[in-house]
XYZ file of C-alpha atoms in Angstrom:
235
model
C 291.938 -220.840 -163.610
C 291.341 -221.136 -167.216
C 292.934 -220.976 -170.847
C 292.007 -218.198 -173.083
C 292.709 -218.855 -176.349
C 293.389 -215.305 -178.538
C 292.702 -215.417 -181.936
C 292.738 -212.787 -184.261
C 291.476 -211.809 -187.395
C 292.029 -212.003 -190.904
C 295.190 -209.957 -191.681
C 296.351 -209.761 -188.223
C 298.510 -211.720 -185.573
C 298.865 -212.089 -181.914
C 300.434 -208.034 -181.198
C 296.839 -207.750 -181.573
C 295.906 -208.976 -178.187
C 298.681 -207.251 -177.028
C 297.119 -204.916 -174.300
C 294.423 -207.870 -173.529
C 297.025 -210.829 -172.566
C 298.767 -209.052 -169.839
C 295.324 -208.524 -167.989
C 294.183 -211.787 -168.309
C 297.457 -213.281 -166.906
C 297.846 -210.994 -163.953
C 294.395 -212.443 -163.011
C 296.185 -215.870 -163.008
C 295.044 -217.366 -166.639
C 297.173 -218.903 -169.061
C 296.735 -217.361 -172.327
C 297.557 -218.674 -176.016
C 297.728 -216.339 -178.649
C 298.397 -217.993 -182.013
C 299.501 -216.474 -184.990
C 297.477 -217.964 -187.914
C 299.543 -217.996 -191.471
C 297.420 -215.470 -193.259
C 299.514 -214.628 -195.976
C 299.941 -218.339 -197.247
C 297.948 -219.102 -199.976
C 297.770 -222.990 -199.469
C 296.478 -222.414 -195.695
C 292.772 -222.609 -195.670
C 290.256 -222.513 -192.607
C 291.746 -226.647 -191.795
C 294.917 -225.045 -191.828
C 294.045 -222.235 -189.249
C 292.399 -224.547 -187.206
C 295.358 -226.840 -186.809
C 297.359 -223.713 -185.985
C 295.540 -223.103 -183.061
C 295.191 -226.367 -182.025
C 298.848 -226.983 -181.782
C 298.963 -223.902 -179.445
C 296.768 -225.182 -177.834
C 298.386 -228.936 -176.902
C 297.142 -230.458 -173.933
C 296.204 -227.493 -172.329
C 292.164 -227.589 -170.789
C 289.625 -225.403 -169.173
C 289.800 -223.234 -172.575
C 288.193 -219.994 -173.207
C 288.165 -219.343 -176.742
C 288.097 -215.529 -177.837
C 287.392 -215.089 -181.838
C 287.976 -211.568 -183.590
C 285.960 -210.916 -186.812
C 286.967 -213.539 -189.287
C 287.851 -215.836 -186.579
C 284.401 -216.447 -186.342
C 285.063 -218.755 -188.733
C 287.654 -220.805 -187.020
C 287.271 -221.082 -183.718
C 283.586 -223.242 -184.274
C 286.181 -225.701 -186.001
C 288.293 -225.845 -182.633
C 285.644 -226.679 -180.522
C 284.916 -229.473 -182.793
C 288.071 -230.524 -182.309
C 289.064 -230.506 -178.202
C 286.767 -229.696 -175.521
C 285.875 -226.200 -174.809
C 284.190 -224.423 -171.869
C 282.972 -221.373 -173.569
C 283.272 -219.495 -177.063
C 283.180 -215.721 -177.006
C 282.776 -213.593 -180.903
C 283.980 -210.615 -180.584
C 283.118 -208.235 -183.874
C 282.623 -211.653 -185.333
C 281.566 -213.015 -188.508
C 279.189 -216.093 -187.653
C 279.253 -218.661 -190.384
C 276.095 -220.959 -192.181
C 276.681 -224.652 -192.542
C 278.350 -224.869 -196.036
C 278.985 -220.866 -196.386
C 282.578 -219.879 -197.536
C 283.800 -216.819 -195.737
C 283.752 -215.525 -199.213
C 280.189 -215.636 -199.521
C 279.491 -214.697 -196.226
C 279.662 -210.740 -197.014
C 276.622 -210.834 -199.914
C 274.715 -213.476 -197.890
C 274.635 -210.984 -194.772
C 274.089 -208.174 -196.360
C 277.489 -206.909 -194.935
C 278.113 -204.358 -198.046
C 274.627 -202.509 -198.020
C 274.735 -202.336 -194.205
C 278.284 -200.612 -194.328
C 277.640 -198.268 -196.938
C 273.925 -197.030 -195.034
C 275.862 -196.873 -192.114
C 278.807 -194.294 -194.132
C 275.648 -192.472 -195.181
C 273.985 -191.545 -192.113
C 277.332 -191.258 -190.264
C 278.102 -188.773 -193.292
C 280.780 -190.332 -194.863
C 281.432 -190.562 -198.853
C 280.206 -194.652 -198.969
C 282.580 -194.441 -202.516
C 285.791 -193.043 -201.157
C 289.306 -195.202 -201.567
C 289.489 -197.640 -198.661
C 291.047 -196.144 -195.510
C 291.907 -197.782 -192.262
C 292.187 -195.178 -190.282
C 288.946 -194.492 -190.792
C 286.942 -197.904 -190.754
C 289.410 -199.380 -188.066
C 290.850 -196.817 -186.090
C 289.276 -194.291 -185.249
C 288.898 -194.785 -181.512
C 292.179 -196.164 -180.655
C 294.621 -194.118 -178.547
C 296.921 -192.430 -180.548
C 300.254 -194.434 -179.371
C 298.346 -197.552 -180.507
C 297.177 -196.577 -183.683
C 300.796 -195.267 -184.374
C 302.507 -198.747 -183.287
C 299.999 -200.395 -185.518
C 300.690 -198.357 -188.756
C 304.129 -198.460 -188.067
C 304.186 -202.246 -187.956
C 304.613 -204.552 -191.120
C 301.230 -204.833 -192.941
C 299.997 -208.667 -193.041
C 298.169 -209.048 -196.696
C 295.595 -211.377 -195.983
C 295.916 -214.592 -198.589
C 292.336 -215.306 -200.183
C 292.900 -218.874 -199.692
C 290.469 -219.374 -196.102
C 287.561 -217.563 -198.061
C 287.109 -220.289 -200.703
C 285.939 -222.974 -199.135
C 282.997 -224.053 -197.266
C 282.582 -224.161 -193.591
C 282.260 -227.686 -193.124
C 280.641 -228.061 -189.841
C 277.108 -229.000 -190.050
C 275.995 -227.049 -187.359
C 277.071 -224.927 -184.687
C 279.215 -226.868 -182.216
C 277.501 -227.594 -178.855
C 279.627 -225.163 -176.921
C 278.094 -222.545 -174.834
C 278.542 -219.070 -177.129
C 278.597 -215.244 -176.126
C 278.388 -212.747 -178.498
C 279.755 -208.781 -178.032
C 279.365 -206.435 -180.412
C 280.762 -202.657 -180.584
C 278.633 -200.297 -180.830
C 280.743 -197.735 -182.909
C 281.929 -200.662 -185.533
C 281.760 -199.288 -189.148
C 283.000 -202.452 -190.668
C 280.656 -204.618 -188.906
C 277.635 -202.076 -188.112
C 275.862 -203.205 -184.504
C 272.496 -202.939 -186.298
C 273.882 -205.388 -188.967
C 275.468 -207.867 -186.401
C 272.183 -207.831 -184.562
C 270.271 -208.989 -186.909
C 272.804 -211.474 -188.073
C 273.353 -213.164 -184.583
C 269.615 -213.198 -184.065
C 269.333 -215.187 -187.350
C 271.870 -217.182 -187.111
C 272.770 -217.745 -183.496
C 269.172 -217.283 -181.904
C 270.226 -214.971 -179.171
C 270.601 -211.098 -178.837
C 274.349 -210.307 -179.088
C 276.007 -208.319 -175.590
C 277.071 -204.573 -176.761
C 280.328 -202.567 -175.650
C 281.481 -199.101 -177.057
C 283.826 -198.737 -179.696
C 285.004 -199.720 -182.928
C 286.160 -203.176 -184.773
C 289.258 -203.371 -182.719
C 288.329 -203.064 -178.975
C 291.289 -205.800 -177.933
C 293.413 -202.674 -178.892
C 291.030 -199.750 -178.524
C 289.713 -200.860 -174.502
C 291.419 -204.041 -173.612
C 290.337 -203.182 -169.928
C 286.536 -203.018 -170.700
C 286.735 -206.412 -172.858
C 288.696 -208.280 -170.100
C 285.774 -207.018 -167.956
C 283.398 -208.061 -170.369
C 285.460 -212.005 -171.115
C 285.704 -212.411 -167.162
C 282.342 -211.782 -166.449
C 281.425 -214.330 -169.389
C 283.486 -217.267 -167.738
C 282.766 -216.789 -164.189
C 278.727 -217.237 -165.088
C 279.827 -219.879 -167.202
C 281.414 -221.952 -164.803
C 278.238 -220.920 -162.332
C 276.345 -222.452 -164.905
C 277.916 -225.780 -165.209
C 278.653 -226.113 -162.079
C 282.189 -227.163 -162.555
């Protein structure tokens, strides 16, 4: 059976995958959920990557699964060890040379959220609000444990640099998108993995956080990814 490798996004740990690990091992998989140090301000994107590399050790056969800003990351793993298959899930997808910090203006990430608060009739102005752009379609018990936990502030450190890889690793790569994202709008990361991946992206329902919003329907989704994967190769 195979490795997945968890990783989540920027201001977030492992509880994340939370409802998603348990499935994946009761279907016989090892599973690796690293918890990146995202409130360290000397920890960049190298730094990250180590992280998950050390979780990873010797361990082979790897699925990686990237949240959002692990976009950014995981690329830099498979550079690293050999992977079978890369899966962005309401992912950022880095340029050659783009910081993560330039990433938002050089998608168009900003004007695509605020048209998508307009037609969705939300004030595109009001104070940030999480409950709005991130949970809105989690159950309520979930949304509750993740409020209730200790908020992670994100260090700025990873967004500074650029992403060093020259190109995007030689790794086959899935893309799944939710539909009912409002931080990452689907028409937005269409058009962005077109552009910069050269494939149409898979779609799901739901928000930015489906790991915790339908952990059943991604499992579906991951496990349907590897098996045609490994059809594929033919290992």
């Amino acid at each position: 059976m195979a490795t997945y490798v968890l990783i989540p996004g920027a201001g977030s740990d492992s509880w994340y995958w939370h409802r998603v690990a348990p499935l994946l091992r009761a279907r016989g998989h090892d599973v690796v959920t690293p918890d990146l140090p995202c409130e360290d301000e000397t920890a960049g994107l190298a730094e990250y990557t180590e992280v998950v590399l050390e979780a990873i050790g010797d361990r082979r056969d790897l699925v990686l699964v990237a949240q959002s800003m692990a976009g950014f990351t995981a690329p830099l793993v498979c550079a690293r060890v050999p992977v079978e298959l890369m899966v962005l899930v309401a992912a950022m997808v880095p340029a050659p040379g783009e910081s993560p910090g330039d990433w938002w203006a050089n998608t168009g990430q900003p004007a695509a959220r605020r048209e998508l608060d307009v037609s969705e009739g939300r004030d595109p102005d009001a104070e940030f609000d999480p409950g709005v752009t991130f949970l809105h379609d989690l159950p309520e018990d979930v949304a509750a444990a993740l409020m209730a936990r200790p908020v992670l502030n994100q260090a700025e450190a990873p967004f500074r640099k650029p992403w060093p890889l020259p190109s995007w690793p030689q790794v086959p790569t899935k893309f799944l998108l939710c539909r009912q994202d409002r931080f990452f709008p689907a028409d937005f990361q269409r058009r962005v993995v077109q552009e910069r991946l050269g494939f149409a992206p898979d779609e799901m329902d739901g928000g930015h956080l489906p790991a915790l919003a339908r952990p059943q329907e991604l499992v579906e989704h991951l496990e349907a990814y590897r098996i045609c994967n490994h059809a594929e190769s033919g290992s």
